[in-house]
Amino acid sequence: MRSDEKSQGSGFIGSNLVEELLELGYKVRVLDNLVTGNIQYLPLDHPRLEFRYGDIMDLKTLRAAMEGIAGVIHLAAASKVLPSLKNSTMATFNVNVNSVGTANVLEVAQQTGTVNWVSSSNGSV
């Protein structure tokens, strides 16, 4: 059984992906700050699921979450683009999470030797 880490796993796409990975026999570690997701969507009692509360902007937390994993499925993103056009603070937040956050995940993946990488996006990012 391989262990895969997911960043942002409690939203609609992430929680469904977690269920599918578990059904396929994977061990899954989810790192999520629960800003947009809901922990109730995850089968927390599943023996192959490990949930870690944290944020991809926190390198120490991210590094700890990515130790000893085989791959990353990166779903974490700030996707509310339209409100950020009217609010410069939100725009800065979106850039930080989407660009700097993704760079953090890539950097830590390189440091921890995590070579398998899947990234996802949508039309609003």
mmCIF file with all atom_site columns, N, CA and C in Angstrom, residues 1-5 26-29 69-71:
data_model
loop_
_atom_site.group_PDB
_atom_site.id
_atom_site.type_symbol
_atom_site.label_atom_id
_atom_site.label_alt_id
_atom_site.label_comp_id
_atom_site.label_asym_id
_atom_site.label_entity_id
_atom_site.label_seq_id
_atom_site.pdbx_PDB_ins_code
_atom_site.Cartn_x
_atom_site.Cartn_y
_atom_site.Cartn_z
_atom_site.occupancy
_atom_site.B_iso_or_equiv
_atom_site.pdbx_formal_charge
_atom_site.auth_seq_id
_atom_site.auth_comp_id
_atom_site.auth_asym_id
_atom_site.auth_atom_id
_atom_site.pdbx_PDB_model_num
ATOM 1  N N  . MET A 1 1  ? 0.832  -1.174 0.000  1.00 0.00 ? 1  MET A N  1
ATOM 2  C CA . MET A 1 1  ? 0.000  0.000  0.000  1.00 0.00 ? 1  MET A CA 1
ATOM 3  C C  . MET A 1 1  ? 0.878  1.240  0.000  1.00 0.00 ? 1  MET A C  1
ATOM 4  N N  . ARG A 1 2  ? 0.627  2.117  -0.896 1.00 0.00 ? 2  ARG A N  1
ATOM 5  C CA . ARG A 1 2  ? 1.373  3.366  -0.931 1.00 0.00 ? 2  ARG A CA 1
ATOM 6  C C  . ARG A 1 2  ? 0.645  4.398  -0.085 1.00 0.00 ? 2  ARG A C  1
ATOM 7  N N  . SER A 1 3  ? 1.398  5.375  0.357  1.00 0.00 ? 3  SER A N  1
ATOM 8  C CA . SER A 1 3  ? 0.805  6.457  1.128  1.00 0.00 ? 3  SER A CA 1
ATOM 9  C C  . SER A 1 3  ? 0.868  7.721  0.299  1.00 0.00 ? 3  SER A C  1
ATOM 10 N N  . ASP A 1 4  ? -0.271 8.320  0.083  1.00 0.00 ? 4  ASP A N  1
ATOM 11 C CA . ASP A 1 4  ? -0.338 9.565  -0.668 1.00 0.00 ? 4  ASP A CA 1
ATOM 12 C C  . ASP A 1 4  ? -0.853 10.664 0.237  1.00 0.00 ? 4  ASP A C  1
ATOM 13 N N  . GLU A 1 5  ? -0.310 11.859 0.055  1.00 0.00 ? 5  GLU A N  1
ATOM 14 C CA . GLU A 1 5  ? -0.732 13.008 0.825  1.00 0.00 ? 5  GLU A CA 1
ATOM 15 C C  . GLU A 1 5  ? -1.575 13.883 -0.069 1.00 0.00 ? 5  GLU A C  1
ATOM 16 N N  . TYR A 1 26 ? -5.256 2.658  -1.032 1.00 0.00 ? 26 TYR A N  1
ATOM 17 C CA . TYR A 1 26 ? -4.190 3.580  -0.643 1.00 0.00 ? 26 TYR A CA 1
ATOM 18 C C  . TYR A 1 26 ? -4.327 3.992  0.816  1.00 0.00 ? 26 TYR A C  1
ATOM 19 N N  . LYS A 1 27 ? -3.189 4.290  1.430  1.00 0.00 ? 27 LYS A N  1
ATOM 20 C CA . LYS A 1 27 ? -3.174 5.013  2.690  1.00 0.00 ? 27 LYS A CA 1
ATOM 21 C C  . LYS A 1 27 ? -3.185 6.485  2.303  1.00 0.00 ? 27 LYS A C  1
ATOM 22 N N  . VAL A 1 28 ? -4.017 7.278  2.949  1.00 0.00 ? 28 VAL A N  1
ATOM 23 C CA . VAL A 1 28 ? -4.175 8.680  2.565  1.00 0.00 ? 28 VAL A CA 1
ATOM 24 C C  . VAL A 1 28 ? -3.933 9.576  3.772  1.00 0.00 ? 28 VAL A C  1
ATOM 25 N N  . ARG A 1 29 ? -3.090 10.568 3.573  1.00 0.00 ? 29 ARG A N  1
ATOM 26 C CA . ARG A 1 29 ? -2.858 11.600 4.581  1.00 0.00 ? 29 ARG A CA 1
ATOM 27 C C  . ARG A 1 29 ? -3.382 12.912 4.008  1.00 0.00 ? 29 ARG A C  1
ATOM 28 N N  . ILE A 1 69 ? 5.868  10.114 2.512  1.00 0.00 ? 69 ILE A N  1
ATOM 29 C CA . ILE A 1 69 ? 4.761  9.830  1.598  1.00 0.00 ? 69 ILE A CA 1
ATOM 30 C C  . ILE A 1 69 ? 5.292  9.533  0.198  1.00 0.00 ? 69 ILE A C  1
ATOM 31 N N  . ALA A 1 70 ? 4.485  8.853  -0.591 1.00 0.00 ? 70 ALA A N  1
ATOM 32 C CA . ALA A 1 70 ? 4.890  8.472  -1.946 1.00 0.00 ? 70 ALA A CA 1
ATOM 33 C C  . ALA A 1 70 ? 4.511  9.518  -2.984 1.00 0.00 ? 70 ALA A C  1
ATOM 34 N N  . GLY A 1 71 ? 3.502  10.322 -2.696 1.00 0.00 ? 71 GLY A N  1
ATOM 35 C CA . GLY A 1 71 ? 3.063  11.288 -3.689 1.00 0.00 ? 71 GLY A CA 1
ATOM 36 C C  . GLY A 1 71 ? 2.125  12.319 -3.110 1.00 0.00 ? 71 GLY A C  1
#
